[in-house]
Amino acid sequence: MTGNDAVAAQVPAALEVRDVTKSYPGGVVALDDVSLRIARGDAVAIVGASGSGKSTLLHIMGTLDAPTRGQVLLNGRSTGELADRRLAALRSHHLGFVFQHFHLSERLNATDNVASGLLYNGVPRHRRRAMAQAALERVGLAARATNFPHQLSGGERQRVAIARAVAHGPLVILADEPTGALDSRTGSSVLELLLELNESGTTLVIITHDGGVAGRLPARVEIADGRILGAEGLRT
Amino acid sequence: MRRAANLRRPTHVRRPADDPSLPEPGRLTAIDVLQLATLGLRSRPLRAVLSTLGIAIGMATLVLVVAIPRSSNAALLARLAALGSNLVEAEAEPQPNLPVSFPADAAAMAARIPSVTASAQLGNTSAVVRRSSLINPQQTVGLNVLASSPNLLAVVSGSMYRGRFLQPSTEGFPVAVLGYQAAGSLGIVHASTPSQPERVVIGTRLFTVIGITAPMPVTSDLDWAVFLGWDAARSDLHWGGRASIVYVRAPDRRLSAVSNLLGPTLYPQDPGFVNVSQPSDALAAKRAAQATSSGLLIGLAAVSLLVGGVGIANTMFVAVLERRPEIGLRRALGATRRQIRLQFLGEAVTLSALGGIAGTTIGLLGAAAYALWEHWPVVLPLPVVAASVGGAVCVGAVAGLNPAIRAARLPPTEALAST
Ligand SMILES: Nc1ncnc2c1ncn2[C@@H]1O[C@H](COP(=O)(O)OP(=O)(O)OP(=O)(O)O)[C@@H](O)[C@H]1O
Ligand SMILES: [Mg+2]
């Protein structure tokens, strides 16, 4: 063991997958013996062609799906044996998801959309609004707090979704093609925002098939046909 | 560049499930659940309204069917109470070989029973009444010719439609008073006036009609009677003069004691041959029986409720299908299966409760309008309202259960994928 390894063993990785295989009924192997360790504070791009297994990996890392084989550790804890409600609680405390298509509720304004991210992790009602407003401020949307999604641009919508993902102060942000539905300039500023959040301590995992996006992150993992081809910039 | 693939390191085997430091799922407050439950309704209000129509119609029918007879019953009871439900009737029941009847002073005897406040008697003369002597006595309608105390109307709360009732001063005169229906069947609509005398033939004698009674409020069988003075009946019809029916009034709380004494007082030989009853009871029972004969409508209401439940279940299935991305998102945000189930179950229950409340309100308004139109008291059957809203909620819960379970079982990834 090197000295570095000893330190790493003491501070658990934010997210770790060990020997994870995911096969779907019908014989599709979406992930094939994948191991990956993402330390606290890392900002990792997972790149790969369409169908390479990026989303599958993100879902498994985010405990939304269970691997067929292998282990997923969140903040050093193995998640395999946990009951569904425990996993849900872990997600609500430690993870923040950002999706390509925002997934905002059309009936709720920006603040309430963000506040709905606090619904499931025990934040008392009276604090949710204030926390949501603070999160909107962090993503630069304080002035749009009462706008409904249809009154926002695509970039602003993704910012609302990001505010929702970070309102409770998660350990890790898992973003699946967060710039995929945005033009390149808007996408670039959304990426900038995510990197700022990473700078202030949140671990960041971004899935993208866009090399330009991947290039702006300090670390990259390349995936093809469910296998990791290579990784660079990861702290061990 | 192949570092990342080989990062295995030994760690302690822990059982995180038992780890108390693991976070617990957040609890939703009742307000949270309500807001979640109404979210879907608010985004598709028209669909919500349409899907609750069945429940609303069912509830409206149910409430109407229950509330209207109650109003009519309340009206009847109010009338009975105003007339005094404290009227007791004692009737001699003639036996095959034994002509049971009461003494000629039966009413006076009954009046001596403690607490009796008023009494009157009738005697059945068994005479035949005809419009004129030209009519064959064998072909007459079955009207009872009864000798009556002059105070009969005061005791049975009757009133006059035309003319006057029998007076103590006319006891011995050949005058008659017709019951309302009796007058109708004899074709007489006016009491005698000096210029236009009305007469009927009773037995073989002519009697002058001095009055017609209004329909009797409680003792409606007296509407088919012809009343004569006691002395006139004895002298003109050669009738024995024994009484066959006695009416008494007594305070409500003494009613049963008085009832028990009537038989022994009036027919001490065998009190069992005296049939004692409260005419108001019979009337109320008859009306109650009419009120409950609306089984068909209740069946209709039940069918609408069933259809309403199916409508809500259908809406919820569609909603769960449509909102799969939302379900996936909520799961990603940390909603447990139970919380998803609660949200959709809450939505179904809210839908049906709203339908139930709307239907109940419509039903109540309809019933109130009908009651006002009929001049009946407006009755709010609150237990029925509570039960029907409760029933609607149950229908919603049953209808929403399966869709909610499906929503909860949806794997998050599958839900998220269906954008
Ligand atoms: N539910 C499923 N059932 C069967 N096969 C699946 C399922 N989900 C994904 N797959 C398969 O697993 C492989 C990886 O899919 P995944 O969604 O992870 O790819 P991806 O890298 O995210 O692609 P994209 O860039 O197009 O989003 C694909 O071949 C896909 O067809
Ligand atoms: Mg994908």
PDB file of N, CA and C in Angstrom, chain A residues 5 16 18-19 35-37 59 64-65 76-78 81-82 84-86 88-93 97 99 101 103 105 107-108 116-117 119-122 125 128 164 228-234, chain B residues 1-5 7-9 11 14-17 19 21-29 31-32 35-36 39 42-43 325 329-337 339 343 412-413 416 419:
ATOM      1  N   ASP A   5      -2.763   5.564  -0.907  1.00  0.00           N
ATOM      2  CA  ASP A   5      -3.832   4.584  -0.753  1.00  0.00           C
ATOM      3  C   ASP A   5      -4.341   4.558   0.676  1.00  0.00           C
ATOM      4  N   GLU A  16     -18.316   4.757  -5.434  1.00  0.00           N
ATOM      5  CA  GLU A  16     -17.419   3.725  -5.924  1.00  0.00           C
ATOM      6  C   GLU A  16     -18.248   2.576  -6.451  1.00  0.00           C
ATOM      7  N   ARG A  18     -17.702  -1.413  -7.821  1.00  0.00           N
ATOM      8  CA  ARG A  18     -16.711  -2.480  -7.840  1.00  0.00           C
ATOM      9  C   ARG A  18     -17.245  -3.656  -8.621  1.00  0.00           C
ATOM     10  N   ASP A  19     -16.548  -3.969  -9.704  1.00  0.00           N
ATOM     11  CA  ASP A  19     -16.844  -5.168 -10.510  1.00  0.00           C
ATOM     12  C   ASP A  19     -18.313  -5.236 -10.905  1.00  0.00           C
ATOM     13  N   SER A  35     -15.295  -1.139 -12.718  1.00  0.00           N
ATOM     14  CA  SER A  35     -14.917  -0.628 -11.400  1.00  0.00           C
ATOM     15  C   SER A  35     -14.479   0.815 -11.569  1.00  0.00           C
ATOM     16  N   LEU A  36     -14.918   1.653 -10.643  1.00  0.00           N
ATOM     17  CA  LEU A  36     -14.626   3.074 -10.764  1.00  0.00           C
ATOM     18  C   LEU A  36     -14.729   3.697  -9.391  1.00  0.00           C
ATOM     19  N   ARG A  37     -13.743   4.580  -9.090  1.00  0.00           N
ATOM     20  CA  ARG A  37     -13.734   5.206  -7.782  1.00  0.00           C
ATOM     21  C   ARG A  37     -13.707   6.707  -7.994  1.00  0.00           C
ATOM     22  N   HIS A  59     -27.214   5.441 -13.514  1.00  0.00           N
ATOM     23  CA  HIS A  59     -28.352   4.960 -12.726  1.00  0.00           C
ATOM     24  C   HIS A  59     -27.890   4.027 -11.613  1.00  0.00           C
ATOM     25  N   LEU A  64     -30.504   4.122  -8.543  1.00  0.00           N
ATOM     26  CA  LEU A  64     -31.820   4.032  -9.163  1.00  0.00           C
ATOM     27  C   LEU A  64     -32.021   2.659  -9.771  1.00  0.00           C
ATOM     28  N   ASP A  65     -30.929   1.951  -9.981  1.00  0.00           N
ATOM     29  CA  ASP A  65     -30.989   0.614 -10.553  1.00  0.00           C
ATOM     30  C   ASP A  65     -29.951  -0.227  -9.803  1.00  0.00           C
ATOM     31  N   GLY A  76     -18.698   5.447   0.963  1.00  0.00           N
ATOM     32  CA  GLY A  76     -18.048   4.364   1.679  1.00  0.00           C
ATOM     33  C   GLY A  76     -18.971   3.248   2.142  1.00  0.00           C
ATOM     34  N   ARG A  77     -20.247   3.406   1.955  1.00  0.00           N
ATOM     35  CA  ARG A  77     -21.192   2.392   2.404  1.00  0.00           C
ATOM     36  C   ARG A  77     -21.662   1.546   1.245  1.00  0.00           C
ATOM     37  N   SER A  78     -21.631   0.270   1.441  1.00  0.00           N
ATOM     38  CA  SER A  78     -22.160  -0.617   0.421  1.00  0.00           C
ATOM     39  C   SER A  78     -23.675  -0.483   0.400  1.00  0.00           C
ATOM     40  N   GLU A  81     -27.243  -4.249   0.115  1.00  0.00           N
ATOM     41  CA  GLU A  81     -28.183  -4.941   1.005  1.00  0.00           C
ATOM     42  C   GLU A  81     -29.314  -4.029   1.459  1.00  0.00           C
ATOM     43  N   LEU A  82     -29.268  -2.757   1.056  1.00  0.00           N
ATOM     44  CA  LEU A  82     -30.221  -1.810   1.634  1.00  0.00           C
ATOM     45  C   LEU A  82     -31.620  -1.973   1.053  1.00  0.00           C
ATOM     46  N   ASP A  84     -35.295  -0.666  -0.145  1.00  0.00           N
ATOM     47  CA  ASP A  84     -35.624   0.415  -1.070  1.00  0.00           C
ATOM     48  C   ASP A  84     -35.767   1.755  -0.359  1.00  0.00           C
ATOM     49  N   ARG A  85     -36.407   1.727   0.835  1.00  0.00           N
ATOM     50  CA  ARG A  85     -36.626   3.011   1.520  1.00  0.00           C
ATOM     51  C   ARG A  85     -35.315   3.619   2.015  1.00  0.00           C
ATOM     52  N   ARG A  86     -34.365   2.758   2.362  1.00  0.00           N
ATOM     53  CA  ARG A  86     -33.056   3.258   2.778  1.00  0.00           C
ATOM     54  C   ARG A  86     -32.332   3.890   1.595  1.00  0.00           C
ATOM     55  N   ALA A  88     -33.731   5.188  -0.976  1.00  0.00           N
ATOM     56  CA  ALA A  88     -34.416   6.450  -1.273  1.00  0.00           C
ATOM     57  C   ALA A  88     -33.903   7.547  -0.343  1.00  0.00           C
ATOM     58  N   ALA A  89     -33.748   7.199   0.934  1.00  0.00           N
ATOM     59  CA  ALA A  89     -33.266   8.187   1.900  1.00  0.00           C
ATOM     60  C   ALA A  89     -31.842   8.610   1.568  1.00  0.00           C
ATOM     61  N   LEU A  90     -31.001   7.633   1.160  1.00  0.00           N
ATOM     62  CA  LEU A  90     -29.628   7.976   0.770  1.00  0.00           C
ATOM     63  C   LEU A  90     -29.623   8.933  -0.408  1.00  0.00           C
ATOM     64  N   ARG A  91     -30.463   8.621  -1.410  1.00  0.00           N
ATOM     65  CA  ARG A  91     -30.530   9.511  -2.573  1.00  0.00           C
ATOM     66  C   ARG A  91     -30.927  10.910  -2.148  1.00  0.00           C
ATOM     67  N   SER A  92     -31.941  10.980  -1.273  1.00  0.00           N
ATOM     68  CA  SER A  92     -32.466  12.299  -0.925  1.00  0.00           C
ATOM     69  C   SER A  92     -31.437  13.111  -0.136  1.00  0.00           C
ATOM     70  N   HIS A  93     -30.514  12.437   0.538  1.00  0.00           N
ATOM     71  CA  HIS A  93     -29.532  13.185   1.320  1.00  0.00           C
ATOM     72  C   HIS A  93     -28.231  13.447   0.568  1.00  0.00           C
ATOM     73  N   PHE A  97     -29.694  14.759  -8.829  1.00  0.00           N
ATOM     74  CA  PHE A  97     -29.728  14.344 -10.243  1.00  0.00           C
ATOM     75  C   PHE A  97     -30.078  15.523 -11.139  1.00  0.00           C
ATOM     76  N   PHE A  99     -31.081  16.015 -15.285  1.00  0.00           N
ATOM     77  CA  PHE A  99     -31.391  15.236 -16.486  1.00  0.00           C
ATOM     78  C   PHE A  99     -31.388  16.125 -17.714  1.00  0.00           C
ATOM     79  N   HIS A 101     -33.614  16.448 -19.958  1.00  0.00           N
ATOM     80  CA  HIS A 101     -34.878  17.154 -20.222  1.00  0.00           C
ATOM     81  C   HIS A 101     -35.476  17.790 -18.975  1.00  0.00           C
ATOM     82  N   HIS A 103     -37.040  17.759 -16.406  1.00  0.00           N
ATOM     83  CA  HIS A 103     -38.045  17.167 -15.513  1.00  0.00           C
ATOM     84  C   HIS A 103     -38.576  18.160 -14.494  1.00  0.00           C
ATOM     85  N   SER A 105     -41.834  20.445 -13.087  1.00  0.00           N
ATOM     86  CA  SER A 105     -43.293  20.388 -13.107  1.00  0.00           C
ATOM     87  C   SER A 105     -43.833  21.697 -13.663  1.00  0.00           C
ATOM     88  N   ARG A 107     -46.681  22.918 -13.427  1.00  0.00           N
ATOM     89  CA  ARG A 107     -47.660  23.582 -12.564  1.00  0.00           C
ATOM     90  C   ARG A 107     -47.007  24.344 -11.426  1.00  0.00           C
ATOM     91  N   LEU A 108     -45.705  24.160 -11.266  1.00  0.00           N
ATOM     92  CA  LEU A 108     -45.040  24.799 -10.133  1.00  0.00           C
ATOM     93  C   LEU A 108     -44.069  25.861 -10.639  1.00  0.00           C
ATOM     94  N   SER A 116     -39.486  21.189  -4.235  1.00  0.00           N
ATOM     95  CA  SER A 116     -39.933  19.791  -4.289  1.00  0.00           C
ATOM     96  C   SER A 116     -38.754  18.838  -4.154  1.00  0.00           C
ATOM     97  N   GLY A 117     -37.526  19.348  -4.406  1.00  0.00           N
ATOM     98  CA  GLY A 117     -36.347  18.523  -4.187  1.00  0.00           C
ATOM     99  C   GLY A 117     -36.044  18.319  -2.708  1.00  0.00           C
ATOM    100  N   LEU A 119     -38.560  17.866  -0.544  1.00  0.00           N
ATOM    101  CA  LEU A 119     -39.766  17.246   0.016  1.00  0.00           C
ATOM    102  C   LEU A 119     -39.448  15.940   0.724  1.00  0.00           C
ATOM    103  N   TYR A 120     -38.486  15.194   0.169  1.00  0.00           N
ATOM    104  CA  TYR A 120     -38.329  13.811   0.614  1.00  0.00           C
ATOM    105  C   TYR A 120     -37.171  13.600   1.575  1.00  0.00           C
ATOM    106  N   ASN A 121     -36.462  14.677   1.945  1.00  0.00           N
ATOM    107  CA  ASN A 121     -35.371  14.415   2.875  1.00  0.00           C
ATOM    108  C   ASN A 121     -35.537  15.099   4.221  1.00  0.00           C
ATOM    109  N   GLY A 122     -36.802  15.346   4.575  1.00  0.00           N
ATOM    110  CA  GLY A 122     -37.065  15.733   5.953  1.00  0.00           C
ATOM    111  C   GLY A 122     -36.851  17.192   6.278  1.00  0.00           C
ATOM    112  N   ARG A 125     -41.320  21.993   6.302  1.00  0.00           N
ATOM    113  CA  ARG A 125     -42.013  22.824   5.316  1.00  0.00           C
ATOM    114  C   ARG A 125     -41.564  24.273   5.312  1.00  0.00           C
ATOM    115  N   ARG A 128     -38.313  25.058   3.502  1.00  0.00           N
ATOM    116  CA  ARG A 128     -38.065  24.654   2.114  1.00  0.00           C
ATOM    117  C   ARG A 128     -37.984  25.846   1.178  1.00  0.00           C
ATOM    118  N   ARG A 164     -32.521  22.574  -7.954  1.00  0.00           N
ATOM    119  CA  ARG A 164     -33.250  21.521  -7.253  1.00  0.00           C
ATOM    120  C   ARG A 164     -32.295  20.414  -6.807  1.00  0.00           C
ATOM    121  N   ILE A 228     -14.910   0.006 -19.362  1.00  0.00           N
ATOM    122  CA  ILE A 228     -14.142   1.237 -19.249  1.00  0.00           C
ATOM    123  C   ILE A 228     -12.894   1.109 -20.103  1.00  0.00           C
ATOM    124  N   LEU A 229     -12.792   2.015 -21.079  1.00  0.00           N
ATOM    125  CA  LEU A 229     -11.625   1.967 -21.959  1.00  0.00           C
ATOM    126  C   LEU A 229     -10.433   2.620 -21.292  1.00  0.00           C
ATOM    127  N   GLY A 230     -10.694   3.696 -20.570  1.00  0.00           N
ATOM    128  CA  GLY A 230      -9.593   4.380 -19.922  1.00  0.00           C
ATOM    129  C   GLY A 230     -10.113   5.501 -19.060  1.00  0.00           C
ATOM    130  N   ALA A 231      -9.235   5.978 -18.178  1.00  0.00           N
ATOM    131  CA  ALA A 231      -9.625   7.082 -17.317  1.00  0.00           C
ATOM    132  C   ALA A 231      -8.446   8.000 -17.152  1.00  0.00           C
ATOM    133  N   GLU A 232      -8.713   9.308 -17.012  1.00  0.00           N
ATOM    134  CA  GLU A 232      -7.612  10.223 -16.740  1.00  0.00           C
ATOM    135  C   GLU A 232      -8.083  11.307 -15.796  1.00  0.00           C
ATOM    136  N   GLY A 233      -7.146  11.762 -14.992  1.00  0.00           N
ATOM    137  CA  GLY A 233      -7.418  12.896 -14.103  1.00  0.00           C
ATOM    138  C   GLY A 233      -8.102  12.540 -12.809  1.00  0.00           C
ATOM    139  N   LEU A 234      -8.416  11.267 -12.617  1.00  0.00           N
ATOM    140  CA  LEU A 234      -9.070  10.885 -11.363  1.00  0.00           C
ATOM    141  C   LEU A 234      -8.066  10.887 -10.225  1.00  0.00           C
TER     142      LEU A 234
ATOM    143  N   MET B   1      -3.707   4.372 -19.440  1.00  0.00           N
ATOM    144  CA  MET B   1      -5.059   4.893 -19.239  1.00  0.00           C
ATOM    145  C   MET B   1      -6.026   3.840 -18.736  1.00  0.00           C
ATOM    146  N   ARG B   2      -5.543   2.732 -18.220  1.00  0.00           N
ATOM    147  CA  ARG B   2      -6.460   1.692 -17.782  1.00  0.00           C
ATOM    148  C   ARG B   2      -6.431   1.519 -16.268  1.00  0.00           C
ATOM    149  N   ARG B   3      -6.181   2.648 -15.570  1.00  0.00           N
ATOM    150  CA  ARG B   3      -6.036   2.547 -14.116  1.00  0.00           C
ATOM    151  C   ARG B   3      -7.348   2.233 -13.406  1.00  0.00           C
ATOM    152  N   ALA B   4      -8.334   2.928 -13.811  1.00  0.00           N
ATOM    153  CA  ALA B   4      -9.566   2.931 -13.024  1.00  0.00           C
ATOM    154  C   ALA B   4     -10.200   1.553 -12.872  1.00  0.00           C
ATOM    155  N   ALA B   5      -9.875   0.667 -13.796  1.00  0.00           N
ATOM    156  CA  ALA B   5     -10.565  -0.618 -13.784  1.00  0.00           C
ATOM    157  C   ALA B   5     -10.153  -1.504 -12.613  1.00  0.00           C
ATOM    158  N   LEU B   7      -9.469  -1.135  -8.926  1.00  0.00           N
ATOM    159  CA  LEU B   7      -9.409  -0.349  -7.700  1.00  0.00           C
ATOM    160  C   LEU B   7      -9.934  -1.110  -6.481  1.00  0.00           C
ATOM    161  N   ARG B   8      -9.946  -2.408  -6.569  1.00  0.00           N
ATOM    162  CA  ARG B   8     -10.462  -3.189  -5.433  1.00  0.00           C
ATOM    163  C   ARG B   8      -9.597  -3.030  -4.208  1.00  0.00           C
ATOM    164  N   ARG B   9     -10.204  -2.839  -3.097  1.00  0.00           N
ATOM    165  CA  ARG B   9      -9.451  -2.830  -1.844  1.00  0.00           C
ATOM    166  C   ARG B   9     -10.344  -3.446  -0.765  1.00  0.00           C
ATOM    167  N   THR B  11     -12.315  -3.878   2.546  1.00  0.00           N
ATOM    168  CA  THR B  11     -12.950  -3.053   3.582  1.00  0.00           C
ATOM    169  C   THR B  11     -13.637  -3.986   4.559  1.00  0.00           C
ATOM    170  N   ARG B  14     -19.662  -4.548   6.488  1.00  0.00           N
ATOM    171  CA  ARG B  14     -20.640  -3.919   7.387  1.00  0.00           C
ATOM    172  C   ARG B  14     -22.045  -4.265   6.936  1.00  0.00           C
ATOM    173  N   ARG B  15     -22.942  -4.220   7.854  1.00  0.00           N
ATOM    174  CA  ARG B  15     -24.350  -4.435   7.495  1.00  0.00           C
ATOM    175  C   ARG B  15     -25.032  -3.079   7.548  1.00  0.00           C
ATOM    176  N   PRO B  16     -24.992  -2.358   6.438  1.00  0.00           N
ATOM    177  CA  PRO B  16     -25.508  -0.994   6.493  1.00  0.00           C
ATOM    178  C   PRO B  16     -26.984  -0.938   6.889  1.00  0.00           C
ATOM    179  N   ALA B  17     -27.700  -2.026   6.660  1.00  0.00           N
ATOM    180  CA  ALA B  17     -29.122  -1.993   6.976  1.00  0.00           C
ATOM    181  C   ALA B  17     -29.339  -1.748   8.459  1.00  0.00           C
ATOM    182  N   ASP B  19     -27.242  -0.017  10.312  1.00  0.00           N
ATOM    183  CA  ASP B  19     -26.464   1.135  10.714  1.00  0.00           C
ATOM    184  C   ASP B  19     -27.380   2.294  11.096  1.00  0.00           C
ATOM    185  N   SER B  21     -26.643   5.205  11.674  1.00  0.00           N
ATOM    186  CA  SER B  21     -26.238   6.497  11.124  1.00  0.00           C
ATOM    187  C   SER B  21     -26.791   6.717   9.718  1.00  0.00           C
ATOM    188  N   LEU B  22     -27.418   5.676   9.151  1.00  0.00           N
ATOM    189  CA  LEU B  22     -28.023   5.853   7.829  1.00  0.00           C
ATOM    190  C   LEU B  22     -29.229   6.774   7.935  1.00  0.00           C
ATOM    191  N   PRO B  23     -29.397   7.635   6.958  1.00  0.00           N
ATOM    192  CA  PRO B  23     -30.544   8.545   7.049  1.00  0.00           C
ATOM    193  C   PRO B  23     -31.878   7.806   6.915  1.00  0.00           C
ATOM    194  N   GLU B  24     -32.866   8.320   7.613  1.00  0.00           N
ATOM    195  CA  GLU B  24     -34.238   7.820   7.496  1.00  0.00           C
ATOM    196  C   GLU B  24     -34.927   8.593   6.379  1.00  0.00           C
ATOM    197  N   PRO B  25     -35.862   7.962   5.683  1.00  0.00           N
ATOM    198  CA  PRO B  25     -36.623   8.740   4.693  1.00  0.00           C
ATOM    199  C   PRO B  25     -37.378   9.870   5.384  1.00  0.00           C
ATOM    200  N   GLY B  26     -37.430  11.024   4.724  1.00  0.00           N
ATOM    201  CA  GLY B  26     -38.175  12.141   5.304  1.00  0.00           C
ATOM    202  C   GLY B  26     -39.653  11.817   5.371  1.00  0.00           C
ATOM    203  N   ARG B  27     -40.301  12.400   6.364  1.00  0.00           N
ATOM    204  CA  ARG B  27     -41.745  12.171   6.503  1.00  0.00           C
ATOM    205  C   ARG B  27     -42.501  13.287   5.808  1.00  0.00           C
ATOM    206  N   LEU B  28     -43.525  12.909   5.057  1.00  0.00           N
ATOM    207  CA  LEU B  28     -44.374  13.928   4.446  1.00  0.00           C
ATOM    208  C   LEU B  28     -45.440  14.327   5.449  1.00  0.00           C
ATOM    209  N   THR B  29     -45.691  15.627   5.568  1.00  0.00           N
ATOM    210  CA  THR B  29     -46.790  16.061   6.434  1.00  0.00           C
ATOM    211  C   THR B  29     -48.107  15.890   5.680  1.00  0.00           C
ATOM    212  N   ILE B  31     -50.159  18.129   4.936  1.00  0.00           N
ATOM    213  CA  ILE B  31     -50.288  19.198   3.926  1.00  0.00           C
ATOM    214  C   ILE B  31     -49.483  18.838   2.687  1.00  0.00           C
ATOM    215  N   ASP B  32     -48.284  18.256   2.898  1.00  0.00           N
ATOM    216  CA  ASP B  32     -47.477  17.811   1.756  1.00  0.00           C
ATOM    217  C   ASP B  32     -48.262  16.825   0.907  1.00  0.00           C
ATOM    218  N   GLN B  35     -51.003  18.506  -0.993  1.00  0.00           N
ATOM    219  CA  GLN B  35     -50.499  19.275  -2.129  1.00  0.00           C
ATOM    220  C   GLN B  35     -50.093  18.354  -3.275  1.00  0.00           C
ATOM    221  N   LEU B  36     -49.439  17.236  -2.915  1.00  0.00           N
ATOM    222  CA  LEU B  36     -49.061  16.271  -3.947  1.00  0.00           C
ATOM    223  C   LEU B  36     -50.303  15.713  -4.619  1.00  0.00           C
ATOM    224  N   LEU B  39     -51.828  18.080  -7.086  1.00  0.00           N
ATOM    225  CA  LEU B  39     -50.967  18.557  -8.175  1.00  0.00           C
ATOM    226  C   LEU B  39     -51.492  18.090  -9.534  1.00  0.00           C
ATOM    227  N   ARG B  42     -54.798  19.729 -10.464  1.00  0.00           N
ATOM    228  CA  ARG B  42     -54.674  21.112 -10.893  1.00  0.00           C
ATOM    229  C   ARG B  42     -54.125  21.204 -12.307  1.00  0.00           C
ATOM    230  N   SER B  43     -53.312  20.216 -12.701  1.00  0.00           N
ATOM    231  CA  SER B  43     -52.774  20.321 -14.054  1.00  0.00           C
ATOM    232  C   SER B  43     -53.778  19.855 -15.105  1.00  0.00           C
ATOM    233  N   PRO B 325     -42.440   9.950 -16.132  1.00  0.00           N
ATOM    234  CA  PRO B 325     -41.220  10.735 -15.882  1.00  0.00           C
ATOM    235  C   PRO B 325     -41.250  11.411 -14.514  1.00  0.00           C
ATOM    236  N   LEU B 329     -38.602  10.972 -11.576  1.00  0.00           N
ATOM    237  CA  LEU B 329     -37.911  12.105 -10.963  1.00  0.00           C
ATOM    238  C   LEU B 329     -38.057  12.067  -9.445  1.00  0.00           C
ATOM    239  N   ARG B 330     -39.286  11.838  -8.991  1.00  0.00           N
ATOM    240  CA  ARG B 330     -39.515  11.824  -7.536  1.00  0.00           C
ATOM    241  C   ARG B 330     -38.716  10.713  -6.863  1.00  0.00           C
ATOM    242  N   ARG B 331     -38.629   9.580  -7.539  1.00  0.00           N
ATOM    243  CA  ARG B 331     -37.820   8.495  -6.971  1.00  0.00           C
ATOM    244  C   ARG B 331     -36.355   8.927  -6.900  1.00  0.00           C
ATOM    245  N   ALA B 332     -35.895   9.629  -7.956  1.00  0.00           N
ATOM    246  CA  ALA B 332     -34.515  10.102  -7.938  1.00  0.00           C
ATOM    247  C   ALA B 332     -34.303  11.130  -6.828  1.00  0.00           C
ATOM    248  N   LEU B 333     -35.346  11.930  -6.560  1.00  0.00           N
ATOM    249  CA  LEU B 333     -35.239  12.934  -5.498  1.00  0.00           C
ATOM    250  C   LEU B 333     -35.301  12.300  -4.122  1.00  0.00           C
ATOM    251  N   GLY B 334     -35.633  11.011  -4.078  1.00  0.00           N
ATOM    252  CA  GLY B 334     -35.608  10.322  -2.790  1.00  0.00           C
ATOM    253  C   GLY B 334     -36.959   9.882  -2.267  1.00  0.00           C
ATOM    254  N   ALA B 335     -37.989   9.955  -3.126  1.00  0.00           N
ATOM    255  CA  ALA B 335     -39.294   9.463  -2.686  1.00  0.00           C
ATOM    256  C   ALA B 335     -39.231   7.950  -2.519  1.00  0.00           C
ATOM    257  N   THR B 336     -39.801   7.445  -1.434  1.00  0.00           N
ATOM    258  CA  THR B 336     -39.894   5.992  -1.276  1.00  0.00           C
ATOM    259  C   THR B 336     -41.099   5.494  -2.075  1.00  0.00           C
ATOM    260  N   ARG B 337     -41.158   4.163  -2.248  1.00  0.00           N
ATOM    261  CA  ARG B 337     -42.325   3.594  -2.941  1.00  0.00           C
ATOM    262  C   ARG B 337     -43.608   3.981  -2.234  1.00  0.00           C
ATOM    263  N   GLN B 339     -44.208   6.597  -0.511  1.00  0.00           N
ATOM    264  CA  GLN B 339     -44.588   7.992  -0.736  1.00  0.00           C
ATOM    265  C   GLN B 339     -45.218   8.195  -2.107  1.00  0.00           C
ATOM    266  N   GLN B 343     -49.042   9.383  -2.802  1.00  0.00           N
ATOM    267  CA  GLN B 343     -49.383  10.506  -3.673  1.00  0.00           C
ATOM    268  C   GLN B 343     -50.539  10.154  -4.608  1.00  0.00           C
ATOM    269  N   PRO B 412     -37.465   3.078 -11.115  1.00  0.00           N
ATOM    270  CA  PRO B 412     -37.150   4.480 -11.408  1.00  0.00           C
ATOM    271  C   PRO B 412     -36.531   4.675 -12.785  1.00  0.00           C
ATOM    272  N   THR B 413     -35.656   3.756 -13.182  1.00  0.00           N
ATOM    273  CA  THR B 413     -34.986   3.953 -14.473  1.00  0.00           C
ATOM    274  C   THR B 413     -35.987   3.862 -15.612  1.00  0.00           C
ATOM    275  N   LEU B 416     -37.953   7.045 -15.680  1.00  0.00           N
ATOM    276  CA  LEU B 416     -37.201   8.173 -16.218  1.00  0.00           C
ATOM    277  C   LEU B 416     -37.000   8.051 -17.719  1.00  0.00           C
ATOM    278  N   THR B 419     -39.474   9.502 -21.338  1.00  0.00           N
ATOM    279  CA  THR B 419     -39.651  10.949 -21.470  1.00  0.00           C
ATOM    280  C   THR B 419     -40.494  11.281 -22.685  1.00  0.00           C
TER     281      THR B 419
END
